[in-house]
PDB file of N, CA and C in Angstrom:
ATOM      1  N   SER A   1      70.294 181.052 108.018  1.00 44.00           N
ATOM      2  CA  SER A   1      71.740 180.316 108.715  1.00 44.00           C
ATOM      3  C   SER A   1      71.586 180.553 110.127  1.00 44.00           C
ATOM      4  N   PHE A   2      71.084 181.651 110.269  1.00 46.00           N
ATOM      5  CA  PHE A   2      71.175 181.862 111.707  1.00 46.00           C
ATOM      6  C   PHE A   2      70.454 180.741 112.971  1.00 46.00           C
ATOM      7  N   LYS A   3      68.788 180.665 112.099  1.00 48.00           N
ATOM      8  CA  LYS A   3      68.544 179.460 112.704  1.00 48.00           C
ATOM      9  C   LYS A   3      69.359 177.994 113.417  1.00 48.00           C
ATOM     10  N   LYS A   4      70.094 177.926 111.983  1.00 49.00           N
ATOM     11  CA  LYS A   4      71.233 176.571 111.656  1.00 49.00           C
ATOM     12  C   LYS A   4      71.965 177.048 112.828  1.00 49.00           C
ATOM     13  N   LEU A   5      72.536 178.360 112.621  1.00 49.00           N
ATOM     14  CA  LEU A   5      73.456 178.638 113.497  1.00 49.00           C
ATOM     15  C   LEU A   5      73.510 178.219 115.037  1.00 49.00           C
ATOM     16  N   THR A   6      71.971 178.985 115.491  1.00 55.00           N
ATOM     17  CA  THR A   6      71.837 178.362 116.890  1.00 55.00           C
ATOM     18  C   THR A   6      71.865 177.507 117.135  1.00 55.00           C
ATOM     19  N   SER A   7      70.913 176.482 116.562  1.00 54.00           N
ATOM     20  CA  SER A   7      70.811 175.420 116.665  1.00 54.00           C
ATOM     21  C   SER A   7      72.314 174.603 117.113  1.00 54.00           C
ATOM     22  N   SER A   8      72.845 174.302 115.918  1.00 56.00           N
ATOM     23  CA  SER A   8      74.725 173.732 116.139  1.00 56.00           C
ATOM     24  C   SER A   8      74.690 174.702 117.207  1.00 56.00           C
ATOM     25  N   LEU A   9      74.886 176.020 117.583  1.00 55.00           N
ATOM     26  CA  LEU A   9      75.815 176.243 118.707  1.00 55.00           C
ATOM     27  C   LEU A   9      74.699 175.223 120.106  1.00 55.00           C
ATOM     28  N   CYS A  10      73.397 175.163 119.612  1.00 58.00           N
ATOM     29  CA  CYS A  10      72.196 174.439 120.771  1.00 58.00           C
ATOM     30  C   CYS A  10      73.207 173.056 121.238  1.00 58.00           C
ATOM     31  N   LEU A  11      73.322 172.155 120.040  1.00 56.00           N
ATOM     32  CA  LEU A  11      74.157 171.319 120.068  1.00 56.00           C
ATOM     33  C   LEU A  11      75.170 171.149 120.314  1.00 56.00           C
ATOM     34  N   ILE A  12      75.792 171.351 120.618  1.00 59.00           N
ATOM     35  CA  ILE A  12      77.486 171.895 120.631  1.00 59.00           C
ATOM     36  C   ILE A  12      77.435 171.759 122.259  1.00 59.00           C
ATOM     37  N   LEU A  13      76.882 173.047 122.882  1.00 56.00           N
ATOM     38  CA  LEU A  13      76.232 173.359 124.216  1.00 56.00           C
ATOM     39  C   LEU A  13      75.801 172.200 124.835  1.00 56.00           C
ATOM     40  N   CYS A  14      74.447 170.988 124.850  1.00 56.00           N
ATOM     41  CA  CYS A  14      74.187 170.089 125.132  1.00 56.00           C
ATOM     42  C   CYS A  14      74.805 168.912 125.221  1.00 56.00           C
ATOM     43  N   PHE A  15      76.002 168.566 123.921  1.00 54.00           N
ATOM     44  CA  PHE A  15      76.797 167.744 123.883  1.00 54.00           C
ATOM     45  C   PHE A  15      77.814 168.230 125.328  1.00 54.00           C
ATOM     46  N   SER A  16      78.228 169.304 124.967  1.00 57.00           N
ATOM     47  CA  SER A  16      79.200 169.681 126.074  1.00 57.00           C
ATOM     48  C   SER A  16      78.965 169.416 128.009  1.00 57.00           C
ATOM     49  N   GLN A  17      78.015 169.660 127.729  1.00 59.00           N
ATOM     50  CA  GLN A  17      77.296 169.517 129.031  1.00 59.00           C
ATOM     51  C   GLN A  17      76.621 168.121 129.444  1.00 59.00           C
ATOM     52  N   ILE A  18      76.498 167.403 128.676  1.00 55.00           N
ATOM     53  CA  ILE A  18      76.592 165.803 128.468  1.00 55.00           C
ATOM     54  C   ILE A  18      78.030 164.878 129.072  1.00 55.00           C
ATOM     55  N   LEU A  19      78.621 165.579 128.532  1.00 51.00           N
ATOM     56  CA  LEU A  19      80.371 164.900 128.715  1.00 51.00           C
ATOM     57  C   LEU A  19      80.897 165.297 129.788  1.00 51.00           C
ATOM     58  N   SER A  20      80.129 166.522 130.453  1.00 55.00           N
ATOM     59  CA  SER A  20      81.019 167.056 131.814  1.00 55.00           C
ATOM     60  C   SER A  20      80.319 166.121 133.202  1.00 55.00           C
ATOM     61  N   THR A  21      78.333 166.201 132.571  1.00 53.00           N
ATOM     62  CA  THR A  21      78.101 165.641 133.318  1.00 53.00           C
ATOM     63  C   THR A  21      79.235 163.629 133.445  1.00 53.00           C
ATOM     64  N   HIS A  22      79.168 163.250 132.498  1.00 48.00           N
ATOM     65  CA  HIS A  22      79.883 161.819 132.011  1.00 48.00           C
ATOM     66  C   HIS A  22      81.026 161.644 132.968  1.00 48.00           C
ATOM     67  N   ILE A  23      81.634 162.520 132.646  1.00 50.00           N
ATOM     68  CA  ILE A  23      83.051 162.577 133.647  1.00 50.00           C
ATOM     69  C   ILE A  23      82.818 163.045 134.627  1.00 50.00           C
ATOM     70  N   LYS A  24      81.980 163.785 135.424  1.00 51.00           N
ATOM     71  CA  LYS A  24      81.340 163.804 136.656  1.00 51.00           C
ATOM     72  C   LYS A  24      81.444 162.331 137.389  1.00 51.00           C
ATOM     73  N   MET A  25      80.509 161.655 136.419  1.00 49.00           N
ATOM     74  CA  MET A  25      80.169 160.584 137.218  1.00 49.00           C
ATOM     75  C   MET A  25      81.132 159.304 137.175  1.00 49.00           C
ATOM     76  N   ALA A  26      81.934 159.319 135.915  1.00 49.00           N
ATOM     77  CA  ALA A  26      83.034 158.724 136.463  1.00 49.00           C
ATOM     78  C   ALA A  26      84.041 158.667 136.850  1.00 49.00           C
ATOM     79  N   GLU A  27      84.018 159.585 137.793  1.00 53.00           N
ATOM     80  CA  GLU A  27      84.872 160.182 137.996  1.00 53.00           C
ATOM     81  C   GLU A  27      84.930 159.633 140.267  1.00 53.00           C
ATOM     82  N   THR A  28      83.048 159.991 140.054  1.00 54.00           N
ATOM     83  CA  THR A  28      82.417 159.669 141.423  1.00 54.00           C
ATOM     84  C   THR A  28      82.285 158.814 141.243  1.00 54.00           C
ATOM     85  N   ARG A  29      82.323 157.084 140.769  1.00 56.00           N
ATOM     86  CA  ARG A  29      81.875 156.265 140.463  1.00 56.00           C
ATOM     87  C   ARG A  29      82.365 155.421 141.362  1.00 56.00           C
ATOM     88  N   THR A  30      82.160 154.517 142.456  1.00 58.00           N
ATOM     89  CA  THR A  30      82.457 153.868 143.070  1.00 58.00           C
ATOM     90  C   THR A  30      81.740 152.025 142.650  1.00 58.00           C
ATOM     91  N   PRO A  31      83.032 151.538 143.211  1.00 62.00           N
ATOM     92  CA  PRO A  31      83.067 149.395 142.501  1.00 62.00           C
ATOM     93  C   PRO A  31      81.849 149.656 143.111  1.00 62.00           C
ATOM     94  N   ASN A  32      80.782 148.405 142.822  1.00 62.00           N
ATOM     95  CA  ASN A  32      79.701 147.726 143.701  1.00 62.00           C
ATOM     96  C   ASN A  32      80.715 147.199 144.872  1.00 62.00           C
ATOM     97  N   LYS A  33      80.183 147.016 146.220  1.00 64.00           N
ATOM     98  CA  LYS A  33      80.507 146.656 147.182  1.00 64.00           C
ATOM     99  C   LYS A  33      80.251 144.984 147.360  1.00 64.00           C
ATOM    100  N   LEU A  34      78.432 144.704 146.658  1.00 64.00           N
ATOM    101  CA  LEU A  34      78.327 143.656 146.671  1.00 64.00           C
ATOM    102  C   LEU A  34      79.257 142.505 146.377  1.00 64.00           C
ATOM    103  N   TYR A  35      80.514 143.101 145.296  1.00 62.00           N
ATOM    104  CA  TYR A  35      80.614 141.496 145.180  1.00 62.00           C
ATOM    105  C   TYR A  35      82.741 141.641 145.377  1.00 62.00           C
ATOM    106  N   SER A  36      82.923 142.692 146.784  1.00 64.00           N
ATOM    107  CA  SER A  36      83.942 142.248 147.265  1.00 64.00           C
ATOM    108  C   SER A  36      83.885 141.152 148.159  1.00 64.00           C
ATOM    109  N   THR A  37      82.641 142.025 148.623  1.00 69.00           N
ATOM    110  CA  THR A  37      81.777 141.050 150.044  1.00 69.00           C
ATOM    111  C   THR A  37      81.314 139.356 150.431  1.00 69.00           C
ATOM    112  N   HIS A  38      80.727 139.120 148.347  1.00 71.00           N
ATOM    113  CA  HIS A  38      79.870 137.617 148.805  1.00 71.00           C
ATOM    114  C   HIS A  38      81.265 136.795 148.646  1.00 71.00           C
ATOM    115  N   PRO A  39      80.925 135.841 149.687  1.00 74.00           N
ATOM    116  CA  PRO A  39      82.374 135.286 149.538  1.00 74.00           C
ATOM    117  C   PRO A  39      82.110 134.582 148.760  1.00 74.00           C
ATOM    118  N   LYS A  40      83.419 133.974 147.811  1.00 78.00           N
ATOM    119  CA  LYS A  40      83.537 133.140 146.985  1.00 78.00           C
ATOM    120  C   LYS A  40      84.687 131.505 147.616  1.00 78.00           C
ATOM    121  N   ASN A  41      83.925 130.876 147.272  1.00 85.00           N
ATOM    122  CA  ASN A  41      84.442 129.229 147.792  1.00 85.00           C
ATOM    123  C   ASN A  41      84.301 127.878 146.534  1.00 85.00           C
ATOM    124  N   TYR A  42      84.401 128.297 144.945  1.00 85.00           N
ATOM    125  CA  TYR A  42      84.275 128.174 144.630  1.00 85.00           C
ATOM    126  C   TYR A  42      84.845 128.674 143.360  1.00 85.00           C
ATOM    127  N   GLY A  43      85.829 127.818 142.476  1.00 87.00           N
ATOM    128  CA  GLY A  43      86.452 128.718 141.128  1.00 87.00           C
ATOM    129  C   GLY A  43      87.559 128.573 141.404  1.00 87.00           C
ATOM    130  N   LYS A  44      88.165 129.826 140.244  1.00 86.00           N
ATOM    131  CA  LYS A  44      89.288 130.245 140.712  1.00 86.00           C
ATOM    132  C   LYS A  44      89.962 131.341 141.568  1.00 86.00           C
ATOM    133  N   GLY A  45      88.729 131.924 141.834  1.00 83.00           N
ATOM    134  CA  GLY A  45      88.913 133.519 141.944  1.00 83.00           C
ATOM    135  C   GLY A  45      89.124 133.154 144.101  1.00 83.00           C
ATOM    136  N   SER A  46      88.718 131.178 143.927  1.00 88.00           N
ATOM    137  CA  SER A  46      88.345 130.887 145.514  1.00 88.00           C
ATOM    138  C   SER A  46      89.986 130.749 145.418  1.00 88.00           C
ATOM    139  N   ARG A  47      90.816 130.107 144.802  1.00 90.00           N
ATOM    140  CA  ARG A  47      92.067 129.632 145.175  1.00 90.00           C
ATOM    141  C   ARG A  47      93.089 130.532 145.486  1.00 90.00           C
ATOM    142  N   GLN A  48      94.184 130.675 146.001  1.00 90.00           N
ATOM    143  CA  GLN A  48      95.428 131.606 145.926  1.00 90.00           C
ATOM    144  C   GLN A  48      96.612 131.163 146.061  1.00 90.00           C
ATOM    145  N   CYS A  49      97.824 131.780 145.634  1.00 91.00           N
ATOM    146  CA  CYS A  49      99.172 131.896 145.496  1.00 91.00           C
ATOM    147  C   CYS A  49      99.192 131.766 147.298  1.00 91.00           C
ATOM    148  N   ARG A  50     100.342 129.843 147.729  1.00 90.00           N
ATOM    149  CA  ARG A  50     100.887 130.365 149.034  1.00 90.00           C
ATOM    150  C   ARG A  50     101.572 131.026 149.230  1.00 90.00           C
ATOM    151  N   MET A  51     103.346 131.207 148.233  1.00 89.00           N
ATOM    152  CA  MET A  51     103.792 132.016 148.515  1.00 89.00           C
ATOM    153  C   MET A  51     103.151 133.559 148.476  1.00 89.00           C
ATOM    154  N   SER A  52     102.600 134.483 147.651  1.00 87.00           N
ATOM    155  CA  SER A  52     102.424 135.555 147.287  1.00 87.00           C
ATOM    156  C   SER A  52     100.841 135.737 147.623  1.00 87.00           C
ATOM    157  N   GLY A  53      99.820 134.661 147.874  1.00 87.00           N
ATOM    158  CA  GLY A  53      98.647 135.059 148.137  1.00 87.00           C
ATOM    159  C   GLY A  53      97.897 135.161 147.221  1.00 87.00           C
ATOM    160  N   ARG A  54      98.628 136.011 146.042  1.00 87.00           N
ATOM    161  CA  ARG A  54      97.727 136.319 144.326  1.00 87.00           C
ATOM    162  C   ARG A  54      96.549 135.457 144.032  1.00 87.00           C
ATOM    163  N   LYS A  55      95.329 135.963 143.679  1.00 85.00           N
ATOM    164  CA  LYS A  55      94.302 135.157 143.513  1.00 85.00           C
ATOM    165  C   LYS A  55      94.972 133.813 142.179  1.00 85.00           C
ATOM    166  N   GLY A  56      93.811 133.230 142.522  1.00 78.00           N
ATOM    167  CA  GLY A  56      94.406 131.939 140.950  1.00 78.00           C
ATOM    168  C   GLY A  56      93.585 132.552 139.702  1.00 78.00           C
ATOM    169  N   GLY A  57      93.490 131.137 138.556  1.00 80.00           N
ATOM    170  CA  GLY A  57      93.481 131.978 137.541  1.00 80.00           C
ATOM    171  C   GLY A  57      94.290 132.064 136.690  1.00 80.00           C
ATOM    172  N   MET A  58      94.937 132.377 135.408  1.00 87.00           N
ATOM    173  CA  MET A  58      95.912 131.562 134.659  1.00 87.00           C
ATOM    174  C   MET A  58      97.048 131.873 135.646  1.00 87.00           C
ATOM    175  N   GLY A  59      98.232 130.447 135.746  1.00 91.00           N
ATOM    176  CA  GLY A  59      99.289 130.768 136.346  1.00 91.00           C
ATOM    177  C   GLY A  59      99.413 129.997 137.241  1.00 91.00           C
ATOM    178  N   LEU A  60      98.134 129.351 137.800  1.00 92.00           N
ATOM    179  CA  LEU A  60      98.192 129.287 139.944  1.00 92.00           C
ATOM    180  C   LEU A  60      98.270 127.262 139.124  1.00 92.00           C
ATOM    181  N   ILE A  61      99.795 126.956 139.646  1.00 93.00           N
ATOM    182  CA  ILE A  61      99.603 125.388 139.643  1.00 93.00           C
ATOM    183  C   ILE A  61      99.191 124.484 140.667  1.00 93.00           C
ATOM    184  N   ARG A  62      98.136 123.942 140.485  1.00 92.00           N
ATOM    185  CA  ARG A  62      97.745 123.304 141.300  1.00 92.00           C
ATOM    186  C   ARG A  62      97.923 121.970 141.673  1.00 92.00           C
ATOM    187  N   LYS A  63      98.424 121.107 140.897  1.00 93.00           N
ATOM    188  CA  LYS A  63      99.033 119.638 140.513  1.00 93.00           C
ATOM    189  C   LYS A  63      99.683 119.152 141.909  1.00 93.00           C
ATOM    190  N   TYR A  64      99.334 118.423 142.593  1.00 92.00           N
ATOM    191  CA  TYR A  64     100.051 117.742 143.203  1.00 92.00           C
ATOM    192  C   TYR A  64      99.986 118.483 144.922  1.00 92.00           C
ATOM    193  N   GLY A  65      99.005 119.855 144.859  1.00 91.00           N
ATOM    194  CA  GLY A  65      98.553 120.566 145.902  1.00 91.00           C
ATOM    195  C   GLY A  65     100.059 121.202 146.299  1.00 91.00           C
ATOM    196  N   ILE A  66     100.825 121.900 145.171  1.00 92.00           N
ATOM    197  CA  ILE A  66     101.588 122.649 144.887  1.00 92.00           C
ATOM    198  C   ILE A  66     100.801 123.859 145.295  1.00 92.00           C
ATOM    199  N   ASN A  67      99.548 124.644 144.656  1.00 92.00           N
ATOM    200  CA  ASN A  67      99.112 126.023 144.945  1.00 92.00           C
ATOM    201  C   ASN A  67     100.071 127.061 144.911  1.00 92.00           C
ATOM    202  N   MET A  68     100.557 127.183 143.469  1.00 93.00           N
ATOM    203  CA  MET A  68     101.276 128.589 143.712  1.00 93.00           C
ATOM    204  C   MET A  68     102.050 129.116 142.556  1.00 93.00           C
ATOM    205  N   LYS A  69     101.412 129.890 142.063  1.00 93.00           N
ATOM    206  CA  LYS A  69     101.596 131.480 141.011  1.00 93.00           C
ATOM    207  C   LYS A  69     102.681 130.719 140.071  1.00 93.00           C
ATOM    208  N   ARG A  70     102.953 130.408 138.811  1.00 92.00           N
ATOM    209  CA  ARG A  70     103.749 130.078 137.632  1.00 92.00           C
ATOM    210  C   ARG A  70     104.941 130.683 138.058  1.00 92.00           C
ATOM    211  N   GLN A  71     105.387 131.918 138.592  1.00 92.00           N
ATOM    212  CA  GLN A  71     106.427 132.883 138.880  1.00 92.00           C
ATOM    213  C   GLN A  71     106.878 132.298 139.995  1.00 92.00           C
ATOM    214  N   ALA A  72     106.260 132.138 140.916  1.00 92.00           N
ATOM    215  CA  ALA A  72     107.194 131.786 142.378  1.00 92.00           C
ATOM    216  C   ALA A  72     107.124 130.208 142.408  1.00 92.00           C
ATOM    217  N   PHE A  73     106.846 129.657 141.659  1.00 93.00           N
ATOM    218  CA  PHE A  73     107.122 127.976 141.565  1.00 93.00           C
ATOM    219  C   PHE A  73     108.465 128.328 140.734  1.00 93.00           C
ATOM    220  N   ARG A  74     108.664 129.186 139.541  1.00 92.00           N
ATOM    221  CA  ARG A  74     110.264 128.976 139.082  1.00 92.00           C
ATOM    222  C   ARG A  74     110.670 129.337 140.115  1.00 92.00           C
ATOM    223  N   GLU A  75     110.537 130.459 140.058  1.00 93.00           N
ATOM    224  CA  GLU A  75     111.638 130.675 141.953  1.00 93.00           C
ATOM    225  C   GLU A  75     111.960 129.356 142.965  1.00 93.00           C
ATOM    226  N   ASN A  76     111.092 129.582 143.524  1.00 93.00           N
ATOM    227  CA  ASN A  76     111.600 128.192 144.647  1.00 93.00           C
ATOM    228  C   ASN A  76     111.298 126.874 144.053  1.00 93.00           C
ATOM    229  N   ALA A  77     111.396 126.347 142.453  1.00 92.00           N
ATOM    230  CA  ALA A  77     111.194 124.942 142.401  1.00 92.00           C
ATOM    231  C   ALA A  77     111.957 124.571 142.766  1.00 92.00           C
ATOM    232  N   LEU A  78     113.506 124.252 142.943  1.00 93.00           N
ATOM    233  CA  LEU A  78     114.956 124.238 143.432  1.00 93.00           C
ATOM    234  C   LEU A  78     114.775 123.759 144.920  1.00 93.00           C
ATOM    235  N   ALA A  79     114.680 124.622 145.456  1.00 93.00           N
ATOM    236  CA  ALA A  79     114.012 124.603 147.077  1.00 93.00           C
ATOM    237  C   ALA A  79     113.548 123.565 147.797  1.00 93.00           C
ATOM    238  N   MET A  80     112.409 123.420 146.691  1.00 92.00           N
ATOM    239  CA  MET A  80     111.966 122.685 146.888  1.00 92.00           C
ATOM    240  C   MET A  80     111.795 120.607 146.187  1.00 92.00           C
ATOM    241  N   GLY A  81     112.834 120.755 145.641  1.00 93.00           N
ATOM    242  CA  GLY A  81     113.412 119.652 145.253  1.00 93.00           C
ATOM    243  C   GLY A  81     112.538 119.240 143.828  1.00 93.00           C
ATOM    244  N   TRP A  82     112.605 120.097 143.305  1.00 93.00           N
ATOM    245  CA  TRP A  82     111.963 120.361 141.072  1.00 93.00           C
ATOM    246  C   TRP A  82     113.027 119.671 140.892  1.00 93.00           C
ATOM    247  N   GLU A  83     114.012 119.311 139.446  1.00 92.00           N
ATOM    248  CA  GLU A  83     114.723 119.372 138.868  1.00 92.00           C
ATOM    249  C   GLU A  83     113.771 119.917 137.315  1.00 92.00           C
ATOM    250  N   LYS A  84     115.150 120.474 136.659  1.00 88.00           N
ATOM    251  CA  LYS A  84     114.601 121.038 135.591  1.00 88.00           C
ATOM    252  C   LYS A  84     115.502 120.120 134.770  1.00 88.00           C
ATOM    253  N   TYR A  85     114.730 119.617 133.258  1.00 90.00           N
ATOM    254  CA  TYR A  85     115.306 118.164 132.661  1.00 90.00           C
ATOM    255  C   TYR A  85     116.223 119.615 131.044  1.00 90.00           C
ATOM    256  N   SER A  86     115.294 119.849 131.120  1.00 80.00           N
ATOM    257  CA  SER A  86     115.592 120.554 129.860  1.00 80.00           C
ATOM    258  C   SER A  86     115.519 121.706 129.314  1.00 80.00           C
TER     259      SER A  86
END
């Protein structure tokens, strides 16, 4: 019984030590700078909204060379001469 208690205590101590080092690693981890320095000349990440400058992806309207996010287009559509029919 004493051996089981010491072995389980050892496991608990080892597990708590692993958790503490994992938490320290997560706090001090910095993002890889290779991704932010690499030029993006193609794909969704290369295009941005002409109004807000947000990167492209979902919601970027590219048709007719608009190049605006969906939200910005809804705000400025009337000023640009677009009409909403329905």
